[in-house]
Coordinates of C-alpha atoms in Angstrom, one line a residue:
X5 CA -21.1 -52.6 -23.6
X6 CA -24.5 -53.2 -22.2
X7 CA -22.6 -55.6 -19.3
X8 CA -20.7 -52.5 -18.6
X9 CA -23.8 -50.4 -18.7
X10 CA -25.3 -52.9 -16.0
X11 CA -22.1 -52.9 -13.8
X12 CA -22.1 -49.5 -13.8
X13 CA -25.9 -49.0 -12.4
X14 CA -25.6 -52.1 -9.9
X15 CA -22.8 -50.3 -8.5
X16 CA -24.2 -46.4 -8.6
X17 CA -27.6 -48.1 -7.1
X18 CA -25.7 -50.4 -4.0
X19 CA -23.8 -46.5 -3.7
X20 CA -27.1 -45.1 -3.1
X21 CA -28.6 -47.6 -0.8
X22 CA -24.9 -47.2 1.3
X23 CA -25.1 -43.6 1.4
X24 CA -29.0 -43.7 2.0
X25 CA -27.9 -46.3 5.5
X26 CA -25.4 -44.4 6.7
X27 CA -27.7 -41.0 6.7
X28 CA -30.4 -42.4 8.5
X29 CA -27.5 -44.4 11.0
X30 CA -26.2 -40.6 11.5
X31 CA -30.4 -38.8 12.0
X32 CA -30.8 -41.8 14.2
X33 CA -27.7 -41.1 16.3
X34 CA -28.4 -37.5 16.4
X35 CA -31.4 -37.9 17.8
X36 CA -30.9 -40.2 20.2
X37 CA -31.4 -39.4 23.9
X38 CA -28.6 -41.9 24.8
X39 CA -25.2 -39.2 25.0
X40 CA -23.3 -41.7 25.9
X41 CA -24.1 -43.7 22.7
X42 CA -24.0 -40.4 20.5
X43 CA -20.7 -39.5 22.2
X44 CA -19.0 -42.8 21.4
X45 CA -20.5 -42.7 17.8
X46 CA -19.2 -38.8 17.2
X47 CA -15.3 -40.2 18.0
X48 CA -16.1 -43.1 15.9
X49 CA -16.8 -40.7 13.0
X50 CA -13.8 -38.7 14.1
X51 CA -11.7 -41.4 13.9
X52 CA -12.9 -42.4 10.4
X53 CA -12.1 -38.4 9.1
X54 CA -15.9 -37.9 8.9
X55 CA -15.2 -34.5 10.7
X56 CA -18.2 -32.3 9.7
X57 CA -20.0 -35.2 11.4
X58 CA -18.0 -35.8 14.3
X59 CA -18.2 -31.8 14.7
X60 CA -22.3 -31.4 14.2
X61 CA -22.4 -34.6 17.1
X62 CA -19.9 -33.0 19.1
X63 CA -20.9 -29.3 18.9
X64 CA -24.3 -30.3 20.4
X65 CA -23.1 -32.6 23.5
X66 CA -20.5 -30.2 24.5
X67 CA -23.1 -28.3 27.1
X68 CA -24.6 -31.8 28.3
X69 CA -21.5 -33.2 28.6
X70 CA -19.9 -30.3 30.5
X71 CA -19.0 -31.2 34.0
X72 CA -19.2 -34.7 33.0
X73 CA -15.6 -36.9 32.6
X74 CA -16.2 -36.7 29.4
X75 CA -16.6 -33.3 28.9
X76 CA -13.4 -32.0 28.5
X77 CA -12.4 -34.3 25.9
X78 CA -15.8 -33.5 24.2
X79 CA -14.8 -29.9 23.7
X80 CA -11.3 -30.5 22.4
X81 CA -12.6 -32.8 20.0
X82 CA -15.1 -30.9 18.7
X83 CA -12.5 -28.2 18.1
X84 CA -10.0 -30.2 16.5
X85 CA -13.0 -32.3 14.2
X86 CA -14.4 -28.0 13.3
X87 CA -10.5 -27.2 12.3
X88 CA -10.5 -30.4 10.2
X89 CA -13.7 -29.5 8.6
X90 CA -11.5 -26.1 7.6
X91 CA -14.4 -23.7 9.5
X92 CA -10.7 -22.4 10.8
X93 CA -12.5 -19.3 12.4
X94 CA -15.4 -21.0 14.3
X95 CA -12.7 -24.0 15.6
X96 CA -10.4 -21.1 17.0
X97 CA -13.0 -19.4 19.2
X98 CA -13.6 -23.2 20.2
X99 CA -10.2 -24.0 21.5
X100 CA -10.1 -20.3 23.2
X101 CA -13.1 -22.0 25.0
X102 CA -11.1 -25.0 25.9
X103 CA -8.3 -23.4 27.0
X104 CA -10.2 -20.8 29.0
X105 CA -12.4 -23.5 31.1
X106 CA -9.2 -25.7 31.4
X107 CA -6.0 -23.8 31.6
X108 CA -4.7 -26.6 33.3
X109 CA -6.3 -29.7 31.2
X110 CA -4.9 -32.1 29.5
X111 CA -5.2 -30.7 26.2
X112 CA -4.1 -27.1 27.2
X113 CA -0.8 -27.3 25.2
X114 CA -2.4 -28.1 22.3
X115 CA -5.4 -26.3 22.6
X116 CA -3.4 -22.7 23.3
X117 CA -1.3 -23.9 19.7
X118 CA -4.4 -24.7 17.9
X119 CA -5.9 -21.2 18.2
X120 CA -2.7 -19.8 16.7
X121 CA -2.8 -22.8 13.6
X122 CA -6.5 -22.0 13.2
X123 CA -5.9 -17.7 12.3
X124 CA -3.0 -18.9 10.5
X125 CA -5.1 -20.9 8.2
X126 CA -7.3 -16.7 8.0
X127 CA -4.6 -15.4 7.1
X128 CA -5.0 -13.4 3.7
X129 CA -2.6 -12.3 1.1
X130 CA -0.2 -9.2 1.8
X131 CA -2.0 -7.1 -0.2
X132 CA -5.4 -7.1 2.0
X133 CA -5.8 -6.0 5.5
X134 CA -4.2 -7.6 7.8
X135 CA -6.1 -8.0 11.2
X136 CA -6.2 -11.6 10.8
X137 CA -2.1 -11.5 10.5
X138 CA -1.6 -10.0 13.9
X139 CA -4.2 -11.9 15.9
X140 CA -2.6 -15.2 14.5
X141 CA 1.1 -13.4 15.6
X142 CA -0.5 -12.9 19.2
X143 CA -1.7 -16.3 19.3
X144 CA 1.5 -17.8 18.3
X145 CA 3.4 -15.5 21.4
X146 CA 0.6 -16.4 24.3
X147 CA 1.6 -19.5 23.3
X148 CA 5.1 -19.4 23.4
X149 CA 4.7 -17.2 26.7
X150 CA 2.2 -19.7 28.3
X151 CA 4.5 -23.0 27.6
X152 CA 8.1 -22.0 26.5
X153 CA 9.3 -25.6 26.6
X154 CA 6.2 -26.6 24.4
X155 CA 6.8 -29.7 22.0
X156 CA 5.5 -27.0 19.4
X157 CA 7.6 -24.1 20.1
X158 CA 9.7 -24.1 17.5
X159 CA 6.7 -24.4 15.1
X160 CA 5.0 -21.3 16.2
X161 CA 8.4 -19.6 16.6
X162 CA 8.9 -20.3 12.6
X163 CA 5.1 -19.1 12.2
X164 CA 5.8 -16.0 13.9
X165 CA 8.5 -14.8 11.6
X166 CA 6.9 -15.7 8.5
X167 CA 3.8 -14.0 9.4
X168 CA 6.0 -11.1 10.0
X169 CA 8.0 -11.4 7.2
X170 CA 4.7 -10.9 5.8
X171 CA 3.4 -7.6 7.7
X172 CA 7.1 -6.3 6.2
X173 CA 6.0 -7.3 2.6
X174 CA 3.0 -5.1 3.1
X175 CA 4.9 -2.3 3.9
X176 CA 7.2 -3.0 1.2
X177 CA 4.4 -3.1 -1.1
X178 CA 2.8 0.1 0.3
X179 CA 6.3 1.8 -0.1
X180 CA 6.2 0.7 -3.7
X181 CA 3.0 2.2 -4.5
X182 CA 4.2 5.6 -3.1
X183 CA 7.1 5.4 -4.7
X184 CA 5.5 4.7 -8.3
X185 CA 2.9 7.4 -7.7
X186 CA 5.4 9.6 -7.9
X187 CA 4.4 13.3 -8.4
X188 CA 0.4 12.5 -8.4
X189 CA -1.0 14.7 -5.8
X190 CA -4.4 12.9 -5.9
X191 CA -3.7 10.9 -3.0
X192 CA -2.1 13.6 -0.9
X193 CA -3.3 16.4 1.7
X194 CA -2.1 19.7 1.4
X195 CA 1.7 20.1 1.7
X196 CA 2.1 16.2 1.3
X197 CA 4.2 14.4 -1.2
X198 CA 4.4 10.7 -2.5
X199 CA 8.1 10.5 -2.4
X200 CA 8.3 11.6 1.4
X201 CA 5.6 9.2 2.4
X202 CA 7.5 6.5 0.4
X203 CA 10.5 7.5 2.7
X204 CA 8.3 7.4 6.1
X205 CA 7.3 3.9 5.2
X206 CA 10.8 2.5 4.4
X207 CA 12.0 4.3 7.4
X208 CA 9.1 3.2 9.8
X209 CA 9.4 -0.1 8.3
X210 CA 13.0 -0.9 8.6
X211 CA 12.5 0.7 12.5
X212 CA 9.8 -2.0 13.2
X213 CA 11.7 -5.0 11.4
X214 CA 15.9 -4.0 11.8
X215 CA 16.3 -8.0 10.7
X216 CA 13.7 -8.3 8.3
X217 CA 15.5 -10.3 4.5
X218 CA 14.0 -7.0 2.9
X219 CA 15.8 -4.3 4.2
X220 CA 17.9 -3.6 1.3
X221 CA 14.6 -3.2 -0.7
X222 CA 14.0 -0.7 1.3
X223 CA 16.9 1.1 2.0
X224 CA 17.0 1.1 -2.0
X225 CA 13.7 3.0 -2.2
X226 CA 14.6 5.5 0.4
X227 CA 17.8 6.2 -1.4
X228 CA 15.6 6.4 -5.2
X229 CA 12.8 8.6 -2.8
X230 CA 15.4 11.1 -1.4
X231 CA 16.9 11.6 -5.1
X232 CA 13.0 12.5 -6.6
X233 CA 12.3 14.2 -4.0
X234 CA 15.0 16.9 -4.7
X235 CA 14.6 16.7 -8.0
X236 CA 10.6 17.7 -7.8
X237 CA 11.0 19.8 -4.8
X238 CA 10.9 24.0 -5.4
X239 CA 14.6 25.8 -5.6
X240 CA 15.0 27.1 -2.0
X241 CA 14.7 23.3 -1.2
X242 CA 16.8 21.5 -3.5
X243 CA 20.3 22.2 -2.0
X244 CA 19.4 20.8 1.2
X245 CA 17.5 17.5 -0.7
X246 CA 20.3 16.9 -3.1
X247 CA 23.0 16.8 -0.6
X248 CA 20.8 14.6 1.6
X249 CA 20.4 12.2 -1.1
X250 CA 23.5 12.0 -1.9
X251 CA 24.9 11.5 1.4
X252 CA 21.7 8.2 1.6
X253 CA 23.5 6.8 -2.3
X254 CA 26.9 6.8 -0.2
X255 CA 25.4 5.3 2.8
X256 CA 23.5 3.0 0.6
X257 CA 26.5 1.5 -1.2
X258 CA 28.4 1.5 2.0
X259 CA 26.2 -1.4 3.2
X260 CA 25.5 -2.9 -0.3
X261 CA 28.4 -2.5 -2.3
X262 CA 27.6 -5.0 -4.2
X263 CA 23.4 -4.3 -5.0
X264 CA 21.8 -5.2 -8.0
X265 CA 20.9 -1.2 -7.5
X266 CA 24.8 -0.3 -7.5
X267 CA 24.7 1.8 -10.5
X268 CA 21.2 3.6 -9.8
X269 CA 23.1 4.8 -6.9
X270 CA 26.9 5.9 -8.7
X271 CA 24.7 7.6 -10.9
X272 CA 22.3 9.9 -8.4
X273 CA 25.6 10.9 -6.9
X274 CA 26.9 12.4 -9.7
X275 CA 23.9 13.9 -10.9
X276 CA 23.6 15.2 -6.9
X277 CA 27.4 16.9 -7.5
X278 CA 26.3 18.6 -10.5
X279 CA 23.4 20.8 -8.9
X280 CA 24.2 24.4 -8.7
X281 CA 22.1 27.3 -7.9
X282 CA 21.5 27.9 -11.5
X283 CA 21.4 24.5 -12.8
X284 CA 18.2 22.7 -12.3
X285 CA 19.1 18.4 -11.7
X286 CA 16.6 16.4 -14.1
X287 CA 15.6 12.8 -13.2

């Protein structure tokens, strides 16, 4: 046990004499007035997945370097070593750089993709705003505009769709909400209802997206909508609502005959064909 105890220091103590090196290698490095030296060293570290390093190196040659054959390289680098560091947001605004002073370099391709990969990597969850959804979406198509034979094309083109797919779940979710809200005004303005703001987002949604894999989600709640909404709606109303969801439960089981909501929509129908004048239709 006490041999172990031994290894175990010897070891943790030649650790700290390593680690203690290589920090004052890297301060020495930093400060060195010799860029050609610090250069060299940065895409040494690079190399060697030291990235935070190669990027604080890098980050602070990039304006010497400029105009220098190096320079380009130096930029692109210190992009890619930031987006492996995961500072996604900070290594985006440093490829837009890149590709801004050269449009035409040699890592222009790459660069234009990058900015797309790094706000993909923002990207939140569907449930929170998404600003950082779109800008990664425009990214994706200046890229796809810029170089539409790109070796990368078909990565961003699959990137796209899923970020769309999830703008559509957002929707989908907002729809929901609506929906489930159901006859709480709290939310509302005068005159508006939960149910019909349910059936604006379905509708919008499935206007914006005709090919989204969530349409009969929707279609589903605009069917359920139309139904509640007649059923809450005042008497000189209700003719008009239940016939219109009844005509949406045929139109919905035209197109999914075979929906896991099939029966939901055989059985508005018939509660629709019952309303009378003097019958009032309960959910």
């Amino acid at each position: 046990m006490k041999n172990k105890n031994k290894y175990i220091v010897y070891t943790l103590l030649l650790f700290t004499i390593f680690l203690t090196s290589c920090v004052k290698e890297f301060n020495a490095v930093y400060k060195s007035t010799d860029y050609t030296y610090r250069y060299e060293y940065a895409k040494e570290q690079f190399l060697q997945g030291k990235y935070e390093r190669a990027s604080l190196l890098l980050g602070d040659m990039v304006t010497v370097l400029k105009g220098t054959t190096n320079g380009e390289e130096c930029l692109f680098l210190y992009g890619q070593a930031t987006y492996n560091s995961k500072d996604y947001e900070s290594a985006a605004e440093i490829f837009k750089k890149y590709y801004t002073s050269y449009p035409k370099g040699i890592y222009a391709e790459l660069a234009s993709f990058n900015i797309g990969e790094c706000l993909y990597a923002t990207v939140p969850e569907p449930r929170l705003d998404q600003a950082p959804t779109y800008q990664a979406m425009k990214a994706y198509q200046d890229f796809m505009d810029v170089f539409p034979e790109g070796s990368r094309k078909n990565i961003a083109e699959k990137k796209l769709y899923e970020l769309q797919d999830k703008l559509v779940l957002k929707e989908l979710i907002n729809a929901r909400l609506y929906y489930n809200l159901g006859t709480y005004f709290g939310n509302c303005n005068s005159g508006e209802n939960n149910y019909e703001a349910c059936i604006v987002t379905a509708q919008n949604a499935l206007k914006d997206y005709p090919f989204t894999t969530l349409r009969e989600e929707f279609a589903s709640l605009i069917m359920q909508s139309k139904y509640m909404l007649a059923v809450h709606s005042v008497r000189e109303k209700q003719a008009e609502r239940f016939q219109d969801a009844e005509d949406e439960c045929y139109g919905f089981l035209n197109e999914y005959p075979d929906s896991k909501d099939k029966s939901i929509a055989e059985k508005y129908i018939e509660k629709c064909k019952k309303f009378t004048v003097n019958e009032v239709v309960k959910d």
